[in-house]
PDB file of C-alpha atoms and ligand atoms in Angstrom:
ATOM      1  CA  MET A  10      14.808  16.862  26.681  1.00  0.00           C
ATOM      2  CA  LYS A  11      15.539  20.697  25.940  1.00  0.00           C
ATOM      3  CA  LYS A  12      12.564  22.570  25.334  1.00  0.00           C
ATOM      4  CA  LYS A  13      13.137  25.232  22.811  1.00  0.00           C
ATOM      5  CA  ALA A  14      10.748  28.259  22.481  1.00  0.00           C
ATOM      6  CA  THR A  15      11.205  28.461  19.022  1.00  0.00           C
ATOM      7  CA  GLU A  16       7.710  28.426  18.411  1.00  0.00           C
ATOM      8  CA  LYS A  17       6.801  31.175  20.152  1.00  0.00           C
ATOM      9  CA  ASN A  18       6.702  34.729  19.152  1.00  0.00           C
ATOM     10  CA  GLU A  19       9.269  36.546  21.064  1.00  0.00           C
ATOM     11  CA  LEU A  20       7.294  39.638  21.609  1.00  0.00           C
ATOM     12  CA  LYS A  21       7.581  41.457  24.713  1.00  0.00           C
ATOM     13  CA  LYS A  22       4.818  42.028  27.093  1.00  0.00           C
ATOM     14  CA  SER A  23       5.365  46.068  26.146  1.00  0.00           C
ATOM     15  CA  GLU A  24       5.028  44.951  22.712  1.00  0.00           C
ATOM     16  CA  LEU A  25       2.197  43.217  23.025  1.00  0.00           C
ATOM     17  CA  LYS A  26       0.410  46.081  24.971  1.00  0.00           C
ATOM     18  CA  LEU A  27       1.257  48.312  22.051  1.00  0.00           C
ATOM     19  CA  PHE A  28      -0.580  45.850  19.326  1.00  0.00           C
ATOM     20  CA  GLU A  29      -3.154  45.581  21.700  1.00  0.00           C
ATOM     21  CA  LYS A  30      -3.447  49.492  21.674  1.00  0.00           C
ATOM     22  CA  LEU A  31      -3.476  49.677  18.006  1.00  0.00           C
ATOM     23  CA  LEU A  32      -5.946  47.166  17.435  1.00  0.00           C
ATOM     24  CA  ARG A  33      -8.193  48.851  19.919  1.00  0.00           C
ATOM     25  CA  ASP A  34      -7.706  52.273  18.455  1.00  0.00           C
ATOM     26  CA  GLU A  35      -8.440  50.701  14.969  1.00  0.00           C
ATOM     27  CA  LYS A  36     -11.624  48.842  16.222  1.00  0.00           C
ATOM     28  CA  TYR A  37     -12.642  51.805  17.596  1.00  0.00           C
ATOM     29  CA  LYS A  38     -12.501  54.112  14.340  1.00  0.00           C
ATOM     30  CA  LEU A  39     -13.925  51.322  12.412  1.00  0.00           C
ATOM     31  CA  LEU A  40     -16.960  50.943  14.961  1.00  0.00           C
ATOM     32  CA  LYS A  41     -17.421  55.048  14.784  1.00  0.00           C
ATOM     33  CA  ASN A  42     -17.155  54.845  10.571  1.00  0.00           C
ATOM     34  CA  LEU A  43     -19.847  51.972  10.453  1.00  0.00           C
ATOM     35  CA  SER A  44     -21.996  53.664  12.950  1.00  0.00           C
ATOM     36  CA  SER A  45     -21.944  56.646  10.861  1.00  0.00           C
ATOM     37  CA  LEU A  46     -22.643  54.847   7.630  1.00  0.00           C
ATOM     38  CA  GLU A  47     -25.271  53.227   9.129  1.00  0.00           C
ATOM     39  CA  ARG A  48     -26.838  56.507  10.377  1.00  0.00           C
ATOM     40  CA  SER A  49     -26.350  58.227   6.797  1.00  0.00           C
ATOM     41  CA  SER A  50     -28.359  55.102   5.023  1.00  0.00           C
ATOM     42  CA  LEU A  51     -31.171  55.531   7.506  1.00  0.00           C
ATOM     43  CA  ALA A  52     -31.135  59.311   6.551  1.00  0.00           C
ATOM     44  CA  GLU A  53     -31.782  57.977   2.886  1.00  0.00           C
ATOM     45  CA  GLU A  54     -35.052  56.250   3.860  1.00  0.00           C
ATOM     46  CA  ASN A  55     -35.860  58.720   6.594  1.00  0.00           C
ATOM     47  CA  THR A  56     -35.289  62.289   6.824  1.00  0.00           C
ATOM     48  CA  LYS A  57     -35.880  62.440  10.352  1.00  0.00           C
ATOM     49  CA  LEU A  58     -32.967  63.797  11.917  1.00  0.00           C
ATOM     50  CA  GLY A  59     -32.726  62.559  15.460  1.00  0.00           C
ATOM     51  CA  GLU A  60     -30.041  62.495  17.815  1.00  0.00           C
ATOM     52  CA  GLY A  61     -26.464  61.708  17.075  1.00  0.00           C
ATOM     53  CA  ASN A  62     -24.472  63.724  14.476  1.00  0.00           C
ATOM     54  CA  PRO A  63     -27.107  65.495  12.061  1.00  0.00           C
ATOM     55  CA  GLU A  64     -24.362  67.424  10.648  1.00  0.00           C
ATOM     56  CA  ASP A  65     -22.744  64.229   9.154  1.00  0.00           C
ATOM     57  CA  ILE A  66     -26.040  63.351   7.179  1.00  0.00           C
ATOM     58  CA  SER A  67     -26.433  66.923   5.546  1.00  0.00           C
ATOM     59  CA  ASP A  68     -22.838  66.930   4.527  1.00  0.00           C
ATOM     60  CA  PHE A  69     -23.778  63.918   2.584  1.00  0.00           C
ATOM     61  CA  ALA A  70     -26.847  65.619   1.072  1.00  0.00           C
ATOM     62  CA  GLU A  71     -24.971  68.996   0.430  1.00  0.00           C
ATOM     63  CA  THR A  72     -22.243  67.013  -1.607  1.00  0.00           C
ATOM     64  CA  GLY A  73     -25.026  66.085  -4.247  1.00  0.00           C
ATOM     65  CA  THR A  74     -24.574  62.283  -2.948  1.00  0.00           C
ATOM     66  CA  GLU A  75     -28.177  62.344  -2.511  1.00  0.00           C
ATOM     67  CA  ALA A  76     -28.434  59.266  -4.742  1.00  0.00           C
ATOM     68  CA  PHE A  77     -25.443  57.769  -2.311  1.00  0.00           C
ATOM     69  CA  ASP A  78     -25.801  54.318  -3.278  1.00  0.00           C
ATOM     70  CA  ILE A  79     -26.815  52.320  -0.388  1.00  0.00           C
ATOM     71  CA  GLU A  80     -25.210  49.144  -1.860  1.00  0.00           C
ATOM     72  CA  ILE A  81     -21.848  50.978  -1.898  1.00  0.00           C
ATOM     73  CA  ALA A  82     -22.386  51.936   1.859  1.00  0.00           C
ATOM     74  CA  LEU A  83     -23.199  48.391   2.538  1.00  0.00           C
ATOM     75  CA  SER A  84     -20.048  46.999   0.648  1.00  0.00           C
ATOM     76  CA  ILE A  85     -17.944  49.498   2.786  1.00  0.00           C
ATOM     77  CA  ALA A  86     -19.645  48.419   5.783  1.00  0.00           C
ATOM     78  CA  SER A  87     -18.869  44.714   5.062  1.00  0.00           C
ATOM     79  CA  ASN A  88     -15.334  45.193   4.469  1.00  0.00           C
ATOM     80  CA  GLU A  89     -15.298  47.007   7.663  1.00  0.00           C
ATOM     81  CA  PHE A  90     -17.424  44.524   9.586  1.00  0.00           C
ATOM     82  CA  GLN A  91     -14.829  42.193   8.030  1.00  0.00           C
ATOM     83  CA  GLN A  92     -11.663  44.090   9.206  1.00  0.00           C
ATOM     84  CA  LEU A  93     -13.742  44.175  12.637  1.00  0.00           C
ATOM     85  CA  GLN A  94     -13.761  40.938  12.906  1.00  0.00           C
ATOM     86  CA  GLU A  95      -9.836  40.214  12.236  1.00  0.00           C
ATOM     87  CA  ILE A  96      -9.178  42.812  14.745  1.00  0.00           C
ATOM     88  CA  GLU A  97     -11.680  40.957  17.400  1.00  0.00           C
ATOM     89  CA  GLU A  98      -9.662  37.592  16.508  1.00  0.00           C
ATOM     90  CA  ALA A  99      -6.375  39.283  16.998  1.00  0.00           C
ATOM     91  CA  LEU A 100      -7.279  40.704  20.418  1.00  0.00           C
ATOM     92  CA  LYS A 101      -8.061  37.151  21.189  1.00  0.00           C
ATOM     93  CA  ARG A 102      -4.621  35.665  20.015  1.00  0.00           C
ATOM     94  CA  ILE A 103      -3.209  38.520  22.305  1.00  0.00           C
ATOM     95  CA  LYS A 104      -5.080  37.013  25.384  1.00  0.00           C
ATOM     96  CA  ASN A 105      -4.444  33.612  24.361  1.00  0.00           C
ATOM     97  CA  GLY A 106      -0.773  34.232  23.592  1.00  0.00           C
ATOM     98  CA  THR A 107      -0.818  33.204  19.894  1.00  0.00           C
ATOM     99  CA  TYR A 108      -0.445  36.790  18.588  1.00  0.00           C
ATOM    100  CA  GLY A 109       1.969  37.329  16.087  1.00  0.00           C
ATOM    101  CA  ILE A 110       2.408  33.873  14.875  1.00  0.00           C
ATOM    102  CA  CYS A 111       1.595  33.008  11.245  1.00  0.00           C
ATOM    103  CA  GLU A 112      -1.585  30.493  11.159  1.00  0.00           C
ATOM    104  CA  MET A 113      -0.220  28.450   8.437  1.00  0.00           C
ATOM    105  CA  CYS A 114       3.517  28.042   8.819  1.00  0.00           C
ATOM    106  CA  LYS A 115       3.496  28.566  12.716  1.00  0.00           C
ATOM    107  CA  LYS A 116       6.416  30.848  12.172  1.00  0.00           C
ATOM    108  CA  ALA A 117       6.319  34.126  14.241  1.00  0.00           C
ATOM    109  CA  ILE A 118       5.152  37.235  11.732  1.00  0.00           C
ATOM    110  CA  PRO A 119       8.082  39.970  11.488  1.00  0.00           C
ATOM    111  CA  LYS A 120       7.401  42.990  13.854  1.00  0.00           C
ATOM    112  CA  LYS A 121       7.445  45.169  10.878  1.00  0.00           C
ATOM    113  CA  ARG A 122       4.472  43.496   9.407  1.00  0.00           C
ATOM    114  CA  LEU A 123       2.491  43.605  12.260  1.00  0.00           C
ATOM    115  CA  GLU A 124       3.296  47.264  12.801  1.00  0.00           C
ATOM    116  CA  ILE A 125       1.207  48.018   9.401  1.00  0.00           C
ATOM    117  CA  ILE A 126      -1.184  45.453   9.750  1.00  0.00           C
ATOM    118  CA  PRO A 127      -1.479  44.623  13.394  1.00  0.00           C
ATOM    119  CA  TYR A 128      -4.438  42.156  12.684  1.00  0.00           C
ATOM    120  CA  ALA A 129      -2.375  39.799  10.469  1.00  0.00           C
ATOM    121  CA  ARG A 130      -3.130  35.930  10.355  1.00  0.00           C
ATOM    122  CA  PHE A 131      -0.178  34.972   8.170  1.00  0.00           C
ATOM    123  CA  CYS A 132       3.528  36.002   7.330  1.00  0.00           C
ATOM    124  CA  VAL A 133       4.087  37.123   4.017  1.00  0.00           C
ATOM    125  CA  VAL A 134       4.586  34.247   2.206  1.00  0.00           C
ATOM    126  CA  CYS A 135       1.562  32.381   3.707  1.00  0.00           C
ATOM    127  CA  GLN A 136      -0.403  35.515   3.013  1.00  0.00           C
ATOM    128  CA  SER A 137       0.251  35.510  -0.869  1.00  0.00           C
ATOM    129  CA  GLU A 138      -0.340  31.674  -0.687  1.00  0.00           C
ATOM    130  CA  TYR A 139      -3.701  32.462   1.101  1.00  0.00           C
ATOM    131  CA  GLU A 140      -4.774  34.606  -1.497  1.00  0.00           C
ATOM    132  CA  LYS A 141      -4.254  32.513  -4.349  1.00  0.00           C
ATOM    133  CA  GLU A 142      -6.056  29.798  -2.952  1.00  0.00           C
ATOM    134  CA  GLN A 143      -8.863  32.686  -2.358  1.00  0.00           C
ATOM    135  CA  GLU A 144      -8.530  33.522  -5.958  1.00  0.00           C
ATOM    136  CA  ARG A 145      -9.075  29.673  -7.034  1.00  0.00           C
ATOM    137  CA  GLU A 146     -11.902  29.483  -4.679  1.00  0.00           C
ATOM    138  CA  ASN A 147     -13.762  32.608  -6.741  1.00  0.00           C
ATOM    139  CA  PHE A 148     -12.930  30.906 -10.053  1.00  0.00           C
ATOM    140  CA  ARG A 149     -15.033  28.055  -9.243  1.00  0.00           C
TER     141      ARG A 149
HETATM  142 ZN1   ZN B 201       3.304  31.783   7.572  1.00  0.00          ZN
END
């Protein structure tokens, strides 16, 4: 019996490390964004400028976005939160060795795609399938 490693993504250790770094950087950026969003919506309710970055908050006020819609802030936050979760999942996949493998067809996701979307769960073909699926769900 011959064992073929076709189901495994042929990412080198060094490449995995690189993607892990990309993911961590992205995660850090998102966390920073999320916490500044949180702070600015807090500033809406409460003008007490405590610790942290008071400049960020006054920026919001100066640009006349006083009525900065909390709903918008929340929807941005939830998008970023979702992305954050995708990143967490990708980091887990790096740990358990399934990173870079399409969750649907189990084929390797092209490196080029991972470079653009390091937390991609599907290859391009499956991604569009998945999106169609999601759309159908929304129409229900
Ligand atoms: Zn696929």
